[in-house]
Amino acid sequence: MKTLIVANWKCNPTTLSEAKRIFDLVKKGVDKIENKKKVEVVVCPPFVYLSSFKFQVSSFKLGAQDVFWENPPAGGGAFTGEISAKMLKNLGCGYVIIGHSERRKYFKETDETINKKLKAALENGLKAILCIDKKSQIKNALKGIAKKQFKNLILAYEPVFAIGTGKPCSIEKARKMNFLIRKAVKINIKILYGGSVNSQNAADFIKKAKFHGLLVGGASLKPKEFVKIVKTM
Ligand code: 13P
């Protein structure tokens, strides 16, 4: 299994030129890494920058930070402001983050809408990264999703107290949660850790807490730091 390193830029940066600068530096840094066959890097910028990066990605994949739950046959429809899974797929996205705790908190996303978004993403061939903070969020989110689609499903354990605080979860607790989540899903899928990951602690979450990858917020906007994280893998 490849180690998956996902950059979640969240609502940053504010200009396309800055987005391009970060993207170019990350790309250059990742391109230079030798022996990166065992790592998959995914960059998830805000929707508005995705099309600018579509043709520039070679050494890593593009991802989105959210997707609309409706799955209209033509991939579009009368849903003002929304972005469908088909649009993301056609734009070259391979991944989409779903159910991030910030979306649950500020946009009142529920297990039900998250479940619908997961289905729309998986049905359109996107790899879906389901973010959870508690084990209890798994069951409803995965309701009605066929086991055969689990191959494109990734879980990300992101304890809310660790997000953007500079206080990551302890390796011991993270390792325990990783084990409990694995037991709850009963199937061998990738589980990532997210929350105040940096180049100092990244390797421990993989080697000691046994995660299959990382979901990186703040540090992913600092190209040098992000490339360092990828290198430690
Ligand atoms: P930070 O790495 O900034 O704590 O954010 C984590 C996160 O929410 C990634 O999705």
GROMACS .gro file of C-alpha atoms and ligand atoms in nm:
model
  243
    1MET     CA    1   0.000   0.000   0.000
    2LYS     CA    2   0.137   0.341  -0.094
    3THR     CA    3   0.162   0.601   0.179
    4LEU     CA    4  -0.080   0.880   0.099
    5ILE     CA    5   0.009   1.240   0.179
    6VAL     CA    6  -0.281   1.480   0.122
    7ALA     CA    7  -0.246   1.859   0.128
    8ASN     CA    8  -0.565   2.031   0.236
    9TRP     CA    9  -0.518   2.400   0.153
   10LYS     CA   10  -0.859   2.483   0.301
   11CYS     CA   11  -0.968   2.840   0.209
   12ASN     CA   12  -0.616   2.952   0.110
   13PRO     CA   13  -0.443   3.136  -0.052
   14THR     CA   14  -0.639   3.443  -0.159
   15THR     CA   15  -0.484   3.492  -0.505
   16LEU     CA   16  -0.423   3.265  -0.802
   17SER     CA   17  -0.065   3.388  -0.831
   18GLU     CA   18   0.011   3.280  -0.475
   19ALA     CA   19  -0.163   2.947  -0.537
   20LYS     CA   20   0.056   2.896  -0.844
   21ARG     CA   21   0.368   2.986  -0.647
   22ILE     CA   22   0.293   2.730  -0.376
   23PHE     CA   23   0.192   2.468  -0.631
   24ASP     CA   24   0.507   2.516  -0.841
   25LEU     CA   25   0.736   2.492  -0.539
   26VAL     CA   26   0.561   2.180  -0.412
   27LYS     CA   27   0.577   2.025  -0.759
   28LYS     CA   28   0.948   2.104  -0.799
   29GLY     CA   29   1.021   1.966  -0.453
   30VAL     CA   30   0.821   1.647  -0.503
   31ASP     CA   31   0.963   1.594  -0.855
   32LYS     CA   32   1.314   1.601  -0.710
   33ILE     CA   33   1.249   1.331  -0.451
   34GLU     CA   34   1.404   1.003  -0.553
   35ASN     CA   35   1.246   0.677  -0.459
   36LYS     CA   36   0.897   0.823  -0.424
   37LYS     CA   37   0.726   0.520  -0.570
   38LYS     CA   38   0.590   0.427  -0.230
   39VAL     CA   39   0.426   0.765  -0.172
   40GLU     CA   40   0.123   0.922  -0.339
   41VAL     CA   41   0.089   1.297  -0.296
   42VAL     CA   42  -0.246   1.468  -0.341
   43VAL     CA   43  -0.295   1.844  -0.344
   44CYS     CA   44  -0.644   1.976  -0.265
   45PRO     CA   45  -0.664   2.349  -0.345
   46PRO     CA   46  -0.989   2.549  -0.335
   47PHE     CA   47  -1.223   2.473  -0.629
   48VAL     CA   48  -1.138   2.797  -0.809
   49TYR     CA   49  -0.773   2.701  -0.859
   50LEU     CA   50  -0.826   2.343  -0.973
   51SER     CA   51  -0.850   2.416  -1.345
   52SER     CA   52  -0.522   2.612  -1.339
   53PHE     CA   53  -0.339   2.303  -1.218
   54LYS     CA   54  -0.515   2.048  -1.435
   55PHE     CA   55  -0.240   2.009  -1.696
   56GLN     CA   56   0.055   2.058  -1.467
   57VAL     CA   57   0.020   1.755  -1.247
   58SER     CA   58   0.250   1.466  -1.314
   59SER     CA   59   0.412   1.351  -0.995
   60PHE     CA   60   0.101   1.393  -0.785
   61LYS     CA   61  -0.276   1.396  -0.795
   62LEU     CA   62  -0.533   1.671  -0.765
   63GLY     CA   63  -0.814   1.660  -0.513
   64ALA     CA   64  -1.111   1.876  -0.411
   65GLN     CA   65  -1.216   1.972  -0.060
   66ASP     CA   66  -1.587   1.901  -0.102
   67VAL     CA   67  -1.845   1.785  -0.355
   68PHE     CA   68  -2.219   1.823  -0.408
   69TRP     CA   69  -2.432   1.527  -0.302
   70GLU     CA   70  -2.671   1.523  -0.595
   71ASN     CA   71  -2.561   1.305  -0.877
   72PRO     CA   72  -2.766   1.422  -1.177
   73PRO     CA   73  -2.733   1.195  -1.483
   74ALA     CA   74  -2.579   1.470  -1.689
   75GLY     CA   75  -2.356   1.576  -1.402
   76GLY     CA   76  -2.513   1.919  -1.369
   77GLY     CA   77  -2.847   2.086  -1.302
   78ALA     CA   78  -3.030   2.363  -1.120
   79PHE     CA   79  -2.822   2.367  -0.800
   80THR     CA   80  -2.684   2.719  -0.767
   81GLY     CA   81  -2.336   2.736  -0.624
   82GLU     CA   82  -2.269   2.364  -0.623
   83ILE     CA   83  -1.992   2.156  -0.783
   84SER     CA   84  -2.078   1.803  -0.894
   85ALA     CA   85  -1.863   1.492  -0.877
   86LYS     CA   86  -1.870   1.465  -1.255
   87MET     CA   87  -1.731   1.818  -1.289
   88LEU     CA   88  -1.445   1.731  -1.055
   89LYS     CA   89  -1.372   1.413  -1.242
   90ASN     CA   90  -1.371   1.598  -1.576
   91LEU     CA   91  -1.134   1.852  -1.429
   92GLY     CA   92  -0.875   1.586  -1.356
   93CYS     CA   93  -0.946   1.538  -0.987
   94GLY     CA   94  -0.871   1.195  -0.852
   95TYR     CA   95  -0.967   1.259  -0.490
   96VAL     CA   96  -1.217   1.448  -0.283
   97ILE     CA   97  -1.223   1.523   0.090
   98ILE     CA   98  -1.568   1.468   0.242
   99GLY     CA   99  -1.709   1.549   0.585
  100HIS     CA  100  -1.421   1.758   0.716
  101SER     CA  101  -1.495   1.871   1.072
  102GLU     CA  102  -1.492   2.235   0.955
  103ARG     CA  103  -1.774   2.155   0.713
  104ARG     CA  104  -1.964   1.969   0.984
  105LYS     CA  105  -1.923   2.264   1.219
  106TYR     CA  106  -1.969   2.572   0.997
  107PHE     CA  107  -2.196   2.428   0.727
  108LYS     CA  108  -2.393   2.189   0.946
  109GLU     CA  109  -2.309   1.885   0.737
  110THR     CA  110  -2.472   1.574   0.876
  111ASP     CA  111  -2.395   1.204   0.846
  112GLU     CA  112  -2.683   1.192   0.598
  113THR     CA  113  -2.544   1.456   0.359
  114ILE     CA  114  -2.195   1.316   0.402
  115ASN     CA  115  -2.328   0.974   0.306
  116LYS     CA  116  -2.487   1.121  -0.009
  117LYS     CA  117  -2.164   1.301  -0.100
  118LEU     CA  118  -1.963   0.982  -0.056
  119LYS     CA  119  -2.201   0.796  -0.287
  120ALA     CA  120  -2.186   1.070  -0.552
  121ALA     CA  121  -1.804   1.073  -0.538
  122LEU     CA  122  -1.761   0.696  -0.551
  123GLU     CA  123  -2.018   0.650  -0.827
  124ASN     CA  124  -1.818   0.893  -1.040
  125GLY     CA  125  -1.485   0.721  -0.987
  126LEU     CA  126  -1.337   0.966  -0.737
  127LYS     CA  127  -1.142   0.843  -0.437
  128ALA     CA  128  -1.326   0.972  -0.134
  129ILE     CA  129  -1.146   1.073   0.185
  130LEU     CA  130  -1.399   1.056   0.465
  131CYS     CA  131  -1.293   1.265   0.766
  132ILE     CA  132  -1.402   1.154   1.109
  133ASP     CA  133  -1.337   1.268   1.462
  134LYS     CA  134  -1.523   0.985   1.634
  135LYS     CA  135  -1.563   0.619   1.554
  136SER     CA  136  -1.942   0.660   1.578
  137GLN     CA  137  -1.941   0.876   1.263
  138ILE     CA  138  -1.843   0.585   1.042
  139LYS     CA  139  -2.154   0.370   1.038
  140ASN     CA  140  -2.408   0.626   0.914
  141ALA     CA  141  -2.166   0.781   0.669
  142LEU     CA  142  -2.110   0.446   0.501
  143LYS     CA  143  -2.475   0.337   0.498
  144GLY     CA  144  -2.573   0.165   0.172
  145ILE     CA  145  -2.228   0.188   0.017
  146ALA     CA  146  -2.143  -0.138  -0.156
  147LYS     CA  147  -1.836  -0.320  -0.026
  148LYS     CA  148  -1.690  -0.326  -0.376
  149GLN     CA  149  -1.672   0.054  -0.365
  150PHE     CA  150  -1.463   0.048  -0.050
  151LYS     CA  151  -1.151   0.018  -0.262
  152ASN     CA  152  -1.189   0.388  -0.342
  153LEU     CA  153  -1.267   0.486   0.013
  154ILE     CA  154  -1.012   0.633   0.252
  155LEU     CA  155  -1.074   0.732   0.613
  156ALA     CA  156  -0.901   1.020   0.784
  157TYR     CA  157  -0.895   1.038   1.162
  158GLU     CA  158  -0.881   1.407   1.246
  159PRO     CA  159  -0.938   1.480   1.616
  160VAL     CA  160  -1.087   1.829   1.636
  161PHE     CA  161  -0.862   1.935   1.925
  162ALA     CA  162  -0.557   1.877   1.703
  163ILE     CA  163  -0.673   2.074   1.399
  164GLY     CA  164  -0.487   2.400   1.352
  165THR     CA  165  -0.381   2.411   1.717
  166GLY     CA  166  -0.021   2.300   1.688
  167LYS     CA  167  -0.110   2.029   1.939
  168PRO     CA  168  -0.120   1.697   1.757
  169CYS     CA  169  -0.282   1.390   1.902
  170SER     CA  170  -0.043   1.177   2.105
  171ILE     CA  171   0.103   0.888   1.909
  172GLU     CA  172  -0.036   0.644   2.163
  173LYS     CA  173  -0.394   0.774   2.136
  174ALA     CA  174  -0.372   0.800   1.758
  175ARG     CA  175  -0.244   0.442   1.735
  176LYS     CA  176  -0.532   0.323   1.951
  177MET     CA  177  -0.790   0.511   1.741
  178ASN     CA  178  -0.636   0.375   1.424
  179PHE     CA  179  -0.680   0.023   1.560
  180LEU     CA  180  -1.041   0.087   1.674
  181ILE     CA  181  -1.138   0.244   1.340
  182ARG     CA  182  -0.985  -0.047   1.152
  183LYS     CA  183  -1.184  -0.287   1.367
  184ALA     CA  184  -1.506  -0.090   1.307
  185VAL     CA  185  -1.472  -0.084   0.926
  186LYS     CA  186  -1.381  -0.452   0.913
  187ILE     CA  187  -1.215  -0.409   0.577
  188ASN     CA  188  -0.863  -0.325   0.477
  189ILE     CA  189  -0.878   0.039   0.369
  190LYS     CA  190  -0.635   0.326   0.404
  191ILE     CA  191  -0.662   0.528   0.723
  192LEU     CA  192  -0.491   0.866   0.745
  193TYR     CA  193  -0.411   1.088   1.041
  194GLY     CA  194  -0.469   1.464   1.033
  195GLY     CA  195  -0.420   1.743   1.289
  196SER     CA  196  -0.109   1.960   1.339
  197VAL     CA  197   0.111   1.738   1.126
  198ASN     CA  198   0.457   1.877   1.056
  199SER     CA  199   0.793   1.748   0.937
  200GLN     CA  200   0.894   1.666   1.295
  201ASN     CA  201   0.602   1.442   1.384
  202ALA     CA  202   0.495   1.307   1.040
  203ALA     CA  203   0.707   0.992   1.043
  204ASP     CA  204   0.586   0.889   1.389
  205PHE     CA  205   0.223   0.881   1.276
  206ILE     CA  206   0.322   0.641   1.001
  207LYS     CA  207   0.588   0.431   1.171
  208LYS     CA  208   0.466   0.424   1.530
  209ALA     CA  209   0.091   0.489   1.504
  210LYS     CA  210   0.071   0.278   1.184
  211PHE     CA  211  -0.139   0.510   0.969
  212HIS     CA  212  -0.131   0.472   0.591
  213GLY     CA  213  -0.090   0.841   0.533
  214LEU     CA  214  -0.147   1.197   0.648
  215LEU     CA  215  -0.393   1.478   0.587
  216VAL     CA  216  -0.196   1.798   0.622
  217GLY     CA  217  -0.352   2.144   0.669
  218GLY     CA  218  -0.138   2.443   0.769
  219ALA     CA  219   0.196   2.281   0.686
  220SER     CA  220   0.081   2.206   0.331
  221LEU     CA  221   0.081   2.578   0.250
  222LYS     CA  222   0.452   2.599   0.330
  223PRO     CA  223   0.612   2.427   0.030
  224LYS     CA  224   0.948   2.352   0.199
  225GLU     CA  225   0.781   2.207   0.505
  226PHE     CA  226   0.535   2.003   0.300
  227VAL     CA  227   0.806   1.860   0.077
  228LYS     CA  228   1.002   1.774   0.392
  229ILE     CA  229   0.699   1.580   0.519
  230VAL     CA  230   0.683   1.386   0.193
  231LYS     CA  231   1.058   1.318   0.216
  232THR     CA  232   1.031   1.170   0.565
  233MET     CA  233   0.811   0.897   0.419
  23413P     P1  234  -0.377   2.134   1.041
  23413P     O1  235  -0.271   2.046   0.980
  23413P     O2  236  -0.360   2.277   1.008
  23413P     O3  237  -0.392   2.107   1.187
  23413P     O4  238  -0.516   2.092   0.972
  23413P     C1  239  -0.550   1.959   0.968
  23413P     C2  240  -0.665   1.943   0.878
  23413P     O5  241  -0.775   1.985   0.911
  23413P     C3  242  -0.643   1.877   0.750
  23413P     O6  243  -0.762   1.845   0.687
   0.00000   0.00000   0.00000
